[in-house]
PDB file of N, CA and C in Angstrom:
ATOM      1  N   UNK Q1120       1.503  40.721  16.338  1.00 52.00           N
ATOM      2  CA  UNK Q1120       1.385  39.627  15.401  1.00 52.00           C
ATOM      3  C   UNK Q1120       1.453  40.148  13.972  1.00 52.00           C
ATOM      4  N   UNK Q1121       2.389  39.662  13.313  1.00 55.00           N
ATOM      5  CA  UNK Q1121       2.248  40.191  11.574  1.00 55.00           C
ATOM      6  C   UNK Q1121       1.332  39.598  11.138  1.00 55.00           C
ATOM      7  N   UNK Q1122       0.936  40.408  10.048  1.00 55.00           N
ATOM      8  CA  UNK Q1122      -0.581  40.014   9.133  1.00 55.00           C
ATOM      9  C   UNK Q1122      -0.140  39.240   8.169  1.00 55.00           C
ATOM     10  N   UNK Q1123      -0.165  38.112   7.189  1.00 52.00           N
ATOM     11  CA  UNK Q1123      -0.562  37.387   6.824  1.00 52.00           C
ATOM     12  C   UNK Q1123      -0.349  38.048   5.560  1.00 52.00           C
ATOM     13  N   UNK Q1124       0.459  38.424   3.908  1.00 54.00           N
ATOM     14  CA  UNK Q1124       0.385  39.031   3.049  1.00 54.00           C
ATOM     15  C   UNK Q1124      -0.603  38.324   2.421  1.00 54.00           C
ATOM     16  N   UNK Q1125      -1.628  39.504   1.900  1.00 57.00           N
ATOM     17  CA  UNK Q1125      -2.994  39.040   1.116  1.00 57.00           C
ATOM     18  C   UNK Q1125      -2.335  38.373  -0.495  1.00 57.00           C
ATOM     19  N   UNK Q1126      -2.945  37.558  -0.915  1.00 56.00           N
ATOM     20  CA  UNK Q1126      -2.625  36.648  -1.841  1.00 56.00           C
ATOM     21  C   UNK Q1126      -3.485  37.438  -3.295  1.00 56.00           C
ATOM     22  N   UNK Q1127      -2.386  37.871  -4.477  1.00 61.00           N
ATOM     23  CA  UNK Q1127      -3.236  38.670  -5.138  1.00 61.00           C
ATOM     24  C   UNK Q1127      -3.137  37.447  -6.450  1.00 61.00           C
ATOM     25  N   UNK Q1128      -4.350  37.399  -6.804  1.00 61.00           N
ATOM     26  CA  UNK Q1128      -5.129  36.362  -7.791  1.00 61.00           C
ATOM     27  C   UNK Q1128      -5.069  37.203  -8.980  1.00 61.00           C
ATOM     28  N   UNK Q1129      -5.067  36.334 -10.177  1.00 68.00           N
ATOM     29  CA  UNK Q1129      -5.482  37.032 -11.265  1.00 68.00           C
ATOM     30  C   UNK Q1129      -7.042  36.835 -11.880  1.00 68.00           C
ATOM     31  N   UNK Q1130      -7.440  37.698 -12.221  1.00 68.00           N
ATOM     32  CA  UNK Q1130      -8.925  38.413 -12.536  1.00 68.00           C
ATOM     33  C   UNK Q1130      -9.959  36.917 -12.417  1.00 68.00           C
ATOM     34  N   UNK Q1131      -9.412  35.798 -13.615  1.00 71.00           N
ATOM     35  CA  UNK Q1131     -10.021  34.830 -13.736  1.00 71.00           C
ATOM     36  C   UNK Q1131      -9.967  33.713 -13.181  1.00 71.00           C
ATOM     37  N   UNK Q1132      -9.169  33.356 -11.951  1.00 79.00           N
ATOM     38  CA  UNK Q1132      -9.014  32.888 -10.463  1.00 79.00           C
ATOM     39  C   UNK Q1132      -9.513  33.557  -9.909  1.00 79.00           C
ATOM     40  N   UNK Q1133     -10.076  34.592  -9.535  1.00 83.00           N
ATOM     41  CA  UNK Q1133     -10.736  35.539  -8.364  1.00 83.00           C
ATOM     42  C   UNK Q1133     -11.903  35.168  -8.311  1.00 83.00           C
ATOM     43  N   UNK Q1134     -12.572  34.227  -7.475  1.00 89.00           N
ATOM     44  CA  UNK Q1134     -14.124  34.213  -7.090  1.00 89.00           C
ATOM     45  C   UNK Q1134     -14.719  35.575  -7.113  1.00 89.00           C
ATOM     46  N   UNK Q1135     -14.308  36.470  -6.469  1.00 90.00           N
ATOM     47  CA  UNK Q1135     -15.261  37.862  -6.028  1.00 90.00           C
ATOM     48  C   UNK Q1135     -14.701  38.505  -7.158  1.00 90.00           C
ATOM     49  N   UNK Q1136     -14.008  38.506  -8.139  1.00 90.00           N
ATOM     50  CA  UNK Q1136     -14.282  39.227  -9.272  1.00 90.00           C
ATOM     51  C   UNK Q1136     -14.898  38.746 -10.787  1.00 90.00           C
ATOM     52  N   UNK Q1137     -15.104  37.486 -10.373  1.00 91.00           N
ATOM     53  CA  UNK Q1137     -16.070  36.907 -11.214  1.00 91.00           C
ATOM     54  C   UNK Q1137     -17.117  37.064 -11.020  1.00 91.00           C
ATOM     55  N   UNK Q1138     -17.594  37.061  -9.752  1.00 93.00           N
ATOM     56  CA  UNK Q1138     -18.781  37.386  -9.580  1.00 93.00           C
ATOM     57  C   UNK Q1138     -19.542  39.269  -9.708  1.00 93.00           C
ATOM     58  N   UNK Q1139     -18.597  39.716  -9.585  1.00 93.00           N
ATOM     59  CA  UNK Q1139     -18.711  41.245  -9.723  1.00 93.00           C
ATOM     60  C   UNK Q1139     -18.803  41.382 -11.368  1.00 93.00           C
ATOM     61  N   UNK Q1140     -17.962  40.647 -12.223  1.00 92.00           N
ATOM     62  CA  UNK Q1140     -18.137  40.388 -13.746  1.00 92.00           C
ATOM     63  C   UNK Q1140     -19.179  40.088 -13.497  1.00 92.00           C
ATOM     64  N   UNK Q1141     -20.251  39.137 -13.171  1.00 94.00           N
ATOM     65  CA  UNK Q1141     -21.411  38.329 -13.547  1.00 94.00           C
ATOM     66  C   UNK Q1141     -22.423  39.981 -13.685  1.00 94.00           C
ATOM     67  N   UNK Q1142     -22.235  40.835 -12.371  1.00 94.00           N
ATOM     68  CA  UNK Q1142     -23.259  41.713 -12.191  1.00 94.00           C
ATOM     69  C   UNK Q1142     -22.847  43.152 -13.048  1.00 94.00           C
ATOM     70  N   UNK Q1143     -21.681  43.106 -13.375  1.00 93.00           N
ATOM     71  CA  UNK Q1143     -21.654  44.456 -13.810  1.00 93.00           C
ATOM     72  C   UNK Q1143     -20.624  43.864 -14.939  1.00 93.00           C
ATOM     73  N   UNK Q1144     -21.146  43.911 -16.478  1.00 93.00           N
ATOM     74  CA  UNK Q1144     -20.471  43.182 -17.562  1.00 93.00           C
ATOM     75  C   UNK Q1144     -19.311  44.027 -17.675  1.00 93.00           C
ATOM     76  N   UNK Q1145     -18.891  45.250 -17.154  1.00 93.00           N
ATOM     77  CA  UNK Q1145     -17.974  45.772 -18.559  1.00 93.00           C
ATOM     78  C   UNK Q1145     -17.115  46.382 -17.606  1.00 93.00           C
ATOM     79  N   UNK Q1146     -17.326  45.580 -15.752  1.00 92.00           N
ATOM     80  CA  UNK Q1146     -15.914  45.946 -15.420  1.00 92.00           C
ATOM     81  C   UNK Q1146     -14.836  45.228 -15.467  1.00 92.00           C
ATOM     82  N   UNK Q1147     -13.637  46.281 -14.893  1.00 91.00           N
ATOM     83  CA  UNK Q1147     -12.510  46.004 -15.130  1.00 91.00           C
ATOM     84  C   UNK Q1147     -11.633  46.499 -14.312  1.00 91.00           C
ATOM     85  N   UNK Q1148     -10.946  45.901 -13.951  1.00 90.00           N
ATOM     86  CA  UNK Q1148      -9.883  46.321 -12.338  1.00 90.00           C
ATOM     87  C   UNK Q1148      -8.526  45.470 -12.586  1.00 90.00           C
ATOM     88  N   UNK Q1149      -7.406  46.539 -12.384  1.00 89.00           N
ATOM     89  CA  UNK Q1149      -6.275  45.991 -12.378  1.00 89.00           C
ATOM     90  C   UNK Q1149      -5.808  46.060 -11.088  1.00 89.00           C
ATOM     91  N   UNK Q1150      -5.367  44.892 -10.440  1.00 87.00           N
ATOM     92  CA  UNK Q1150      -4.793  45.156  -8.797  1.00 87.00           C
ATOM     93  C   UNK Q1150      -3.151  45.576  -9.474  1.00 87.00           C
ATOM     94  N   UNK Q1151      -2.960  45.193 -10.187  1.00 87.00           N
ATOM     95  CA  UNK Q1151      -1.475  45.102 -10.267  1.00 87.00           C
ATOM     96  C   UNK Q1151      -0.736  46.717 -10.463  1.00 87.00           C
ATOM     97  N   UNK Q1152      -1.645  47.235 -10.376  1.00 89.00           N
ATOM     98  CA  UNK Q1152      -1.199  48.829 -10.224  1.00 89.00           C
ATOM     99  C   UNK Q1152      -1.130  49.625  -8.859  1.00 89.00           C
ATOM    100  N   UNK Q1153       0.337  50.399  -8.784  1.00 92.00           N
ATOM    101  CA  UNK Q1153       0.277  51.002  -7.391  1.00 92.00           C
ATOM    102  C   UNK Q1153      -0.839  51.648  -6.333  1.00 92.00           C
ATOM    103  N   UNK Q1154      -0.951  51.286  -5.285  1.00 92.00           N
ATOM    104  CA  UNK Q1154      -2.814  51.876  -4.846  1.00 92.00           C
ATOM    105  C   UNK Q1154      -2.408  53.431  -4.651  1.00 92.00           C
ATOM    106  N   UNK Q1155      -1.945  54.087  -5.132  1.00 94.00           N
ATOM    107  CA  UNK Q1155      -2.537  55.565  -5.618  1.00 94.00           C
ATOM    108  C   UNK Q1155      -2.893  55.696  -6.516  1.00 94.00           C
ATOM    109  N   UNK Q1156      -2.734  54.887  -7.870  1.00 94.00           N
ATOM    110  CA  UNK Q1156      -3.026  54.983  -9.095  1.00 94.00           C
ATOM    111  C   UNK Q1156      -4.713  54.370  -9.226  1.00 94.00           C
ATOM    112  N   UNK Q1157      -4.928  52.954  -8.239  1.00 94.00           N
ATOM    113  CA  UNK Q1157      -5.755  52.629  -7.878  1.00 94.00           C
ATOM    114  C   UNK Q1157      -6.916  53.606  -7.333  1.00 94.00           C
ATOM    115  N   UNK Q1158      -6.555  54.263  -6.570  1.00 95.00           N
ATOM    116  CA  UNK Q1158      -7.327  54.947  -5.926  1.00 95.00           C
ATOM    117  C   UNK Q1158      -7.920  56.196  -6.793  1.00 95.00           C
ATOM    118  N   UNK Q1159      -7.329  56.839  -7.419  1.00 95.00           N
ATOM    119  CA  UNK Q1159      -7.564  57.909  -8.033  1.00 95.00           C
ATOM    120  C   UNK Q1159      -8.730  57.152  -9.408  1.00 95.00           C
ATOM    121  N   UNK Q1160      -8.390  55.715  -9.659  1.00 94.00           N
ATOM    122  CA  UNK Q1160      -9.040  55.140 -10.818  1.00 94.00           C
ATOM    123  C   UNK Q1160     -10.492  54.900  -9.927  1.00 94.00           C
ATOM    124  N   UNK Q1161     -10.681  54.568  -8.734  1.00 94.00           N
ATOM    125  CA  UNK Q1161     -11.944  54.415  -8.374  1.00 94.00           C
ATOM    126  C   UNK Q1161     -12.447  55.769  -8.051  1.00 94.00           C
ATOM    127  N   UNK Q1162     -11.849  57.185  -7.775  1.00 94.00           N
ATOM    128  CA  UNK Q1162     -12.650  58.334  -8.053  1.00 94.00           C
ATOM    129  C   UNK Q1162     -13.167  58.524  -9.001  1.00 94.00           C
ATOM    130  N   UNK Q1163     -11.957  57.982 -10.160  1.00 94.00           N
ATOM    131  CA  UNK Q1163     -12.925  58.452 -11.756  1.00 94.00           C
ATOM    132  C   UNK Q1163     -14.312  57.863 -11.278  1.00 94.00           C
ATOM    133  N   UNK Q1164     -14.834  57.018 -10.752  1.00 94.00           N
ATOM    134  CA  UNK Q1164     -15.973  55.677 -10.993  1.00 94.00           C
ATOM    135  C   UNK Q1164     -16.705  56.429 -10.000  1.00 94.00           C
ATOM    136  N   UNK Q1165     -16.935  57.430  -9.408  1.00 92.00           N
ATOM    137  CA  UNK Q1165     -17.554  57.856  -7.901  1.00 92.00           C
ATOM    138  C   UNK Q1165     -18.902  58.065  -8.579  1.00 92.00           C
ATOM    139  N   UNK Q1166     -19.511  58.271  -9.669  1.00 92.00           N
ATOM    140  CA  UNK Q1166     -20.499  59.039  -9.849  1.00 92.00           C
ATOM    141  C   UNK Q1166     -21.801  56.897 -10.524  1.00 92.00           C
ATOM    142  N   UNK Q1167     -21.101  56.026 -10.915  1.00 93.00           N
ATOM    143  CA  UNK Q1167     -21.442  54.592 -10.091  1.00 93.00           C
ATOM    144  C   UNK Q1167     -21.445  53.857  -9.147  1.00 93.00           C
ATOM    145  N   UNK Q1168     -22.218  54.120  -7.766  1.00 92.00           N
ATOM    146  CA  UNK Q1168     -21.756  52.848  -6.893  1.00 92.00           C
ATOM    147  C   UNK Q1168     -21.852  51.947  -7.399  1.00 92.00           C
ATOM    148  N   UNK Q1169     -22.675  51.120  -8.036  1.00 95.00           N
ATOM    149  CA  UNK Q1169     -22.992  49.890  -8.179  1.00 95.00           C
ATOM    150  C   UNK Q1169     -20.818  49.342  -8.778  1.00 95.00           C
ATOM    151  N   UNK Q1170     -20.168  50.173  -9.055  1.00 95.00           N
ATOM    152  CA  UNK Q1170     -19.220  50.217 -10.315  1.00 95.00           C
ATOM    153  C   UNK Q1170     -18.161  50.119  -8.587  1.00 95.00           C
ATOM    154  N   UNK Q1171     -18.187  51.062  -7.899  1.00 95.00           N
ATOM    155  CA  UNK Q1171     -17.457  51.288  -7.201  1.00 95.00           C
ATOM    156  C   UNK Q1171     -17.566  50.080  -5.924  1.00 95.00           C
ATOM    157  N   UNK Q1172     -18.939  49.806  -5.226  1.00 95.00           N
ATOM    158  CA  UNK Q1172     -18.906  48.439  -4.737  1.00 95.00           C
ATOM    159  C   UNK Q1172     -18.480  47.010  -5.053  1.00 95.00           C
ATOM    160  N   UNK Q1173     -18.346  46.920  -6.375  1.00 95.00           N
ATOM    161  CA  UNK Q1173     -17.533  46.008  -7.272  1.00 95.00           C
ATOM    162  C   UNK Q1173     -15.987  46.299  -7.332  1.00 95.00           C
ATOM    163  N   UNK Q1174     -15.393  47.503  -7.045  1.00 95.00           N
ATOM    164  CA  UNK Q1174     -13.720  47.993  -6.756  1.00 95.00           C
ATOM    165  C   UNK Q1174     -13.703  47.374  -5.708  1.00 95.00           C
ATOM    166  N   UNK Q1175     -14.294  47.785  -4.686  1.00 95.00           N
ATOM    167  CA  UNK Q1175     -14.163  47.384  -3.278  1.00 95.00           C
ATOM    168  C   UNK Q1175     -14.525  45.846  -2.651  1.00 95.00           C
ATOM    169  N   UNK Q1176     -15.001  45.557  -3.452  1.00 94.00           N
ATOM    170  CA  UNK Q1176     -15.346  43.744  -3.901  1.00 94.00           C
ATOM    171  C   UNK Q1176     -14.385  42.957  -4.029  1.00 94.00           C
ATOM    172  N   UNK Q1177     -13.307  43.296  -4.795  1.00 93.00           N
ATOM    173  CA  UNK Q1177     -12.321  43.253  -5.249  1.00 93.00           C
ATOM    174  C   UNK Q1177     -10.918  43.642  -5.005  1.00 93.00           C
ATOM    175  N   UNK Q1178     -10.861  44.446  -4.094  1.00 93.00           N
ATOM    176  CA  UNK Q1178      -9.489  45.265  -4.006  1.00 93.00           C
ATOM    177  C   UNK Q1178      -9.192  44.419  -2.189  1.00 93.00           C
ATOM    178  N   UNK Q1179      -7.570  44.908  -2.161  1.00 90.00           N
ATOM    179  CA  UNK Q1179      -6.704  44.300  -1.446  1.00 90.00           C
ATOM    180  C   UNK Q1179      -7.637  44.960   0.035  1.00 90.00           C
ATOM    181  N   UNK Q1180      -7.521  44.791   1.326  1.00 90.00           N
ATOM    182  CA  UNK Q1180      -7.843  45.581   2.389  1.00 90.00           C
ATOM    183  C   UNK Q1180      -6.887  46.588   2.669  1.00 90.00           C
ATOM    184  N   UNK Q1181      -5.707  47.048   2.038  1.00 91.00           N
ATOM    185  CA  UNK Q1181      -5.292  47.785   2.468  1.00 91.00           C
ATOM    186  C   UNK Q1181      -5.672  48.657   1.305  1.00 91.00           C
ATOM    187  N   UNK Q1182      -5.725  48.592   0.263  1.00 93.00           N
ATOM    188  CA  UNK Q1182      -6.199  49.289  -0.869  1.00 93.00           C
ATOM    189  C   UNK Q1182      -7.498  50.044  -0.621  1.00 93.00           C
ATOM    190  N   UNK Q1183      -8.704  49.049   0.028  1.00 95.00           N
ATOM    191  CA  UNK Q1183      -9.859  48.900   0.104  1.00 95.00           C
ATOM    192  C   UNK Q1183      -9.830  50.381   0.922  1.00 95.00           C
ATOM    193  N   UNK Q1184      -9.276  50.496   1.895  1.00 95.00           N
ATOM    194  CA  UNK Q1184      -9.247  51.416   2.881  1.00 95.00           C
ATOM    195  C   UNK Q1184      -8.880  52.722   2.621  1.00 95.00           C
ATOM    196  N   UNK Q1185      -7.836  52.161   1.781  1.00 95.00           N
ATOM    197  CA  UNK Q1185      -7.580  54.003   1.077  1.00 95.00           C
ATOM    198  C   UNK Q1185      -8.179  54.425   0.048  1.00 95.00           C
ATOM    199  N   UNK Q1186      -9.028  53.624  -0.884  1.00 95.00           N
ATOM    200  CA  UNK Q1186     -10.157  53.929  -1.187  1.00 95.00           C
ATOM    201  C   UNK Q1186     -11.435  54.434  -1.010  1.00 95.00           C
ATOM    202  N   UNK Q1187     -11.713  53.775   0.570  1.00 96.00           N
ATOM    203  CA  UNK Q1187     -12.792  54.365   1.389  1.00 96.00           C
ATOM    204  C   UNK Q1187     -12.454  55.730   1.729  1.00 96.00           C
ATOM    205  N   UNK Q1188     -11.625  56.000   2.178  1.00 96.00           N
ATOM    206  CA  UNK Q1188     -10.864  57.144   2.461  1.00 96.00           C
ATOM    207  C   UNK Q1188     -11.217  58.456   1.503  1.00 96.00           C
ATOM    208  N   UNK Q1189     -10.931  58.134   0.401  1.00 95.00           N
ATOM    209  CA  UNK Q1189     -10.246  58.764  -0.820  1.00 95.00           C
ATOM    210  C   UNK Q1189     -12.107  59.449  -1.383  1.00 95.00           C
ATOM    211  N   UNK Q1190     -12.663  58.160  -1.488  1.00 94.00           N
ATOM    212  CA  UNK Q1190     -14.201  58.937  -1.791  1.00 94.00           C
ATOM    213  C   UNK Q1190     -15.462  59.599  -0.735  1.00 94.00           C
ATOM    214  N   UNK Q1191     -14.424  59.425   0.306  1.00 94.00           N
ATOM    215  CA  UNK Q1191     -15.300  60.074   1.620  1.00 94.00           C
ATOM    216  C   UNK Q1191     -15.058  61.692   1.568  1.00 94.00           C
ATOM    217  N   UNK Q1192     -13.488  62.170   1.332  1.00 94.00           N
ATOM    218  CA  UNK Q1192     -13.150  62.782   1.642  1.00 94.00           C
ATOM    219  C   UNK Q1192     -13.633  63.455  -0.615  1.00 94.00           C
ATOM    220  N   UNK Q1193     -14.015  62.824  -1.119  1.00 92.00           N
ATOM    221  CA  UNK Q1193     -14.281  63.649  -2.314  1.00 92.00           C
ATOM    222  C   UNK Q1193     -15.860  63.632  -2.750  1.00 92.00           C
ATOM    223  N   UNK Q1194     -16.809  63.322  -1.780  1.00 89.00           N
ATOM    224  CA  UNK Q1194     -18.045  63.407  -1.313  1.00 89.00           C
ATOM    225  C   UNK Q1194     -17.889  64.557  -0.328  1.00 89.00           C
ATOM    226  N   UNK Q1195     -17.052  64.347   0.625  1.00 88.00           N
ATOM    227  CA  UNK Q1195     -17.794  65.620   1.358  1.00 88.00           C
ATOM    228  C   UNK Q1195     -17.438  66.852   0.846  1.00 88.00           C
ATOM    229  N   UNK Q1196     -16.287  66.858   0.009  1.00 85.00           N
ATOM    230  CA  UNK Q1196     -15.736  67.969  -0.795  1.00 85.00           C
ATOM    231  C   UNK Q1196     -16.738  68.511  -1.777  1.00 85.00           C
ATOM    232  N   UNK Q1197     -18.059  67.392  -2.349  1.00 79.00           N
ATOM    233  CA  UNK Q1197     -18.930  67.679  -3.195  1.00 79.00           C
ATOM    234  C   UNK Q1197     -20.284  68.290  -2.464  1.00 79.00           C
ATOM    235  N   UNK Q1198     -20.207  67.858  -1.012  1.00 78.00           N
ATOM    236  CA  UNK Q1198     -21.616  68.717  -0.815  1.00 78.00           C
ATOM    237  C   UNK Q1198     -20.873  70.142  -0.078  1.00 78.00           C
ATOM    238  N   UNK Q1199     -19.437  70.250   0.013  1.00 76.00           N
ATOM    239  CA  UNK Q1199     -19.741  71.340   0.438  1.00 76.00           C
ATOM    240  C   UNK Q1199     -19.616  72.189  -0.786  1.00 76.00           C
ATOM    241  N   UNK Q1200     -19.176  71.923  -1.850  1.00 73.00           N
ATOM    242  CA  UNK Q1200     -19.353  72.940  -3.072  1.00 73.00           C
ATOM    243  C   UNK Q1200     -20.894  73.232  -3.242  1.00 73.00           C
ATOM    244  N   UNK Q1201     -21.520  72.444  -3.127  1.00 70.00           N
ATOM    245  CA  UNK Q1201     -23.212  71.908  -2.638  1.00 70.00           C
ATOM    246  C   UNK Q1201     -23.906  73.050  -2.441  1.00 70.00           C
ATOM    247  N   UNK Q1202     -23.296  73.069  -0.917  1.00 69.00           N
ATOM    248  CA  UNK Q1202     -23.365  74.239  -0.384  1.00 69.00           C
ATOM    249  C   UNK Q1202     -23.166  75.337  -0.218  1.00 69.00           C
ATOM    250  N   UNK Q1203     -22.028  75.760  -0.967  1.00 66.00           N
ATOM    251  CA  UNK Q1203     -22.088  76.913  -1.157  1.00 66.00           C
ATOM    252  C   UNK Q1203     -22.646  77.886  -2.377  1.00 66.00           C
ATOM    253  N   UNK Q1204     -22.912  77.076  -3.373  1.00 65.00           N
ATOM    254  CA  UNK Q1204     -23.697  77.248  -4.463  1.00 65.00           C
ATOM    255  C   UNK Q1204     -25.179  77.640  -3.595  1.00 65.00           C
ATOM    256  N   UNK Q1205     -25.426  76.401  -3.129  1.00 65.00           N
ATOM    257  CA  UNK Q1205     -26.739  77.066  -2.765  1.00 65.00           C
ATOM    258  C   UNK Q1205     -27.251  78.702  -1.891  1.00 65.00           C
ATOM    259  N   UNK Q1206     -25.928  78.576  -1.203  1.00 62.00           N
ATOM    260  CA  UNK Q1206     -26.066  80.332  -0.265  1.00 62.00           C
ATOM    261  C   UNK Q1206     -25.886  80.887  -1.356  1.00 62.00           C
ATOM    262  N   UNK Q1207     -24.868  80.856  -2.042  1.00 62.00           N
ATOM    263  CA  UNK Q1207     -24.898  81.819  -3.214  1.00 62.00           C
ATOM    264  C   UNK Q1207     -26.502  82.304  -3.948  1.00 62.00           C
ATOM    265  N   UNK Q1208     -26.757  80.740  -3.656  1.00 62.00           N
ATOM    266  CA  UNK Q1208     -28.268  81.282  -4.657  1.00 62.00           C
ATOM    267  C   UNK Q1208     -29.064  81.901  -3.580  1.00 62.00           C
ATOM    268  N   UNK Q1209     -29.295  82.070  -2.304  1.00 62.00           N
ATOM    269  CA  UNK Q1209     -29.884  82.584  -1.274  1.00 62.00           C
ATOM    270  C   UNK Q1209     -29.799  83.642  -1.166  1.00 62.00           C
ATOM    271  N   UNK Q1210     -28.467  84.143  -1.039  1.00 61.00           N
ATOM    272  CA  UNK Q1210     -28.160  85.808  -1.044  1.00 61.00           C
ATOM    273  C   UNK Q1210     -28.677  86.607  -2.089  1.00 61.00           C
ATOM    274  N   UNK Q1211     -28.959  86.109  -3.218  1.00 59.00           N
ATOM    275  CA  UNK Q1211     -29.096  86.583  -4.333  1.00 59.00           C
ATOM    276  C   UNK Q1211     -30.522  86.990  -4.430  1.00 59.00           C
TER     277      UNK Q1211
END
């Protein structure tokens, strides 16, 4: 069965990004940009969830996904630097 192409709204038609405006004043999300460009713009944001649950609030499901993706895989990249800092400090 083909899926149904998701219907992309602009900012101030978007229920769920008005409401993500209501909670977090000073975001800002462009869908209209390719989702790698997308994606790499919600890493900049990794160090806010509150910032980044509002991307994902907002973003297409196929976007959404490679997003999830994208900060899983640059979280676990952060504890293992984590970790090795810390043996470092162990051996020492």
């Amino acid at each position: 069965m083909a899926r149904a192409p998701e219907v992309h709204r602009r900012p101030e038609n978007d229920p769920a990004y008005t409401a993500v405006k209501m909670l977090i004043p000073e975001f800002e999300w462009n869908k209209d940009r390719p989702v790698k460009e997308r994606v790499a713009a919600a890493i900049k944001h990794i160090e806010n969830p509150m910032y980044v649950k509002g991307i994902l609030a907002v973003e297409t499901t196929l976007a959404k996904e490679e997003i999830k993706k994208a900060l899983a895989a640059e979280l676990g990249n952060r504890k293992a630097k984590k970790g090795k800092k810390k043996a470092k400090k162990k051996a020492k």
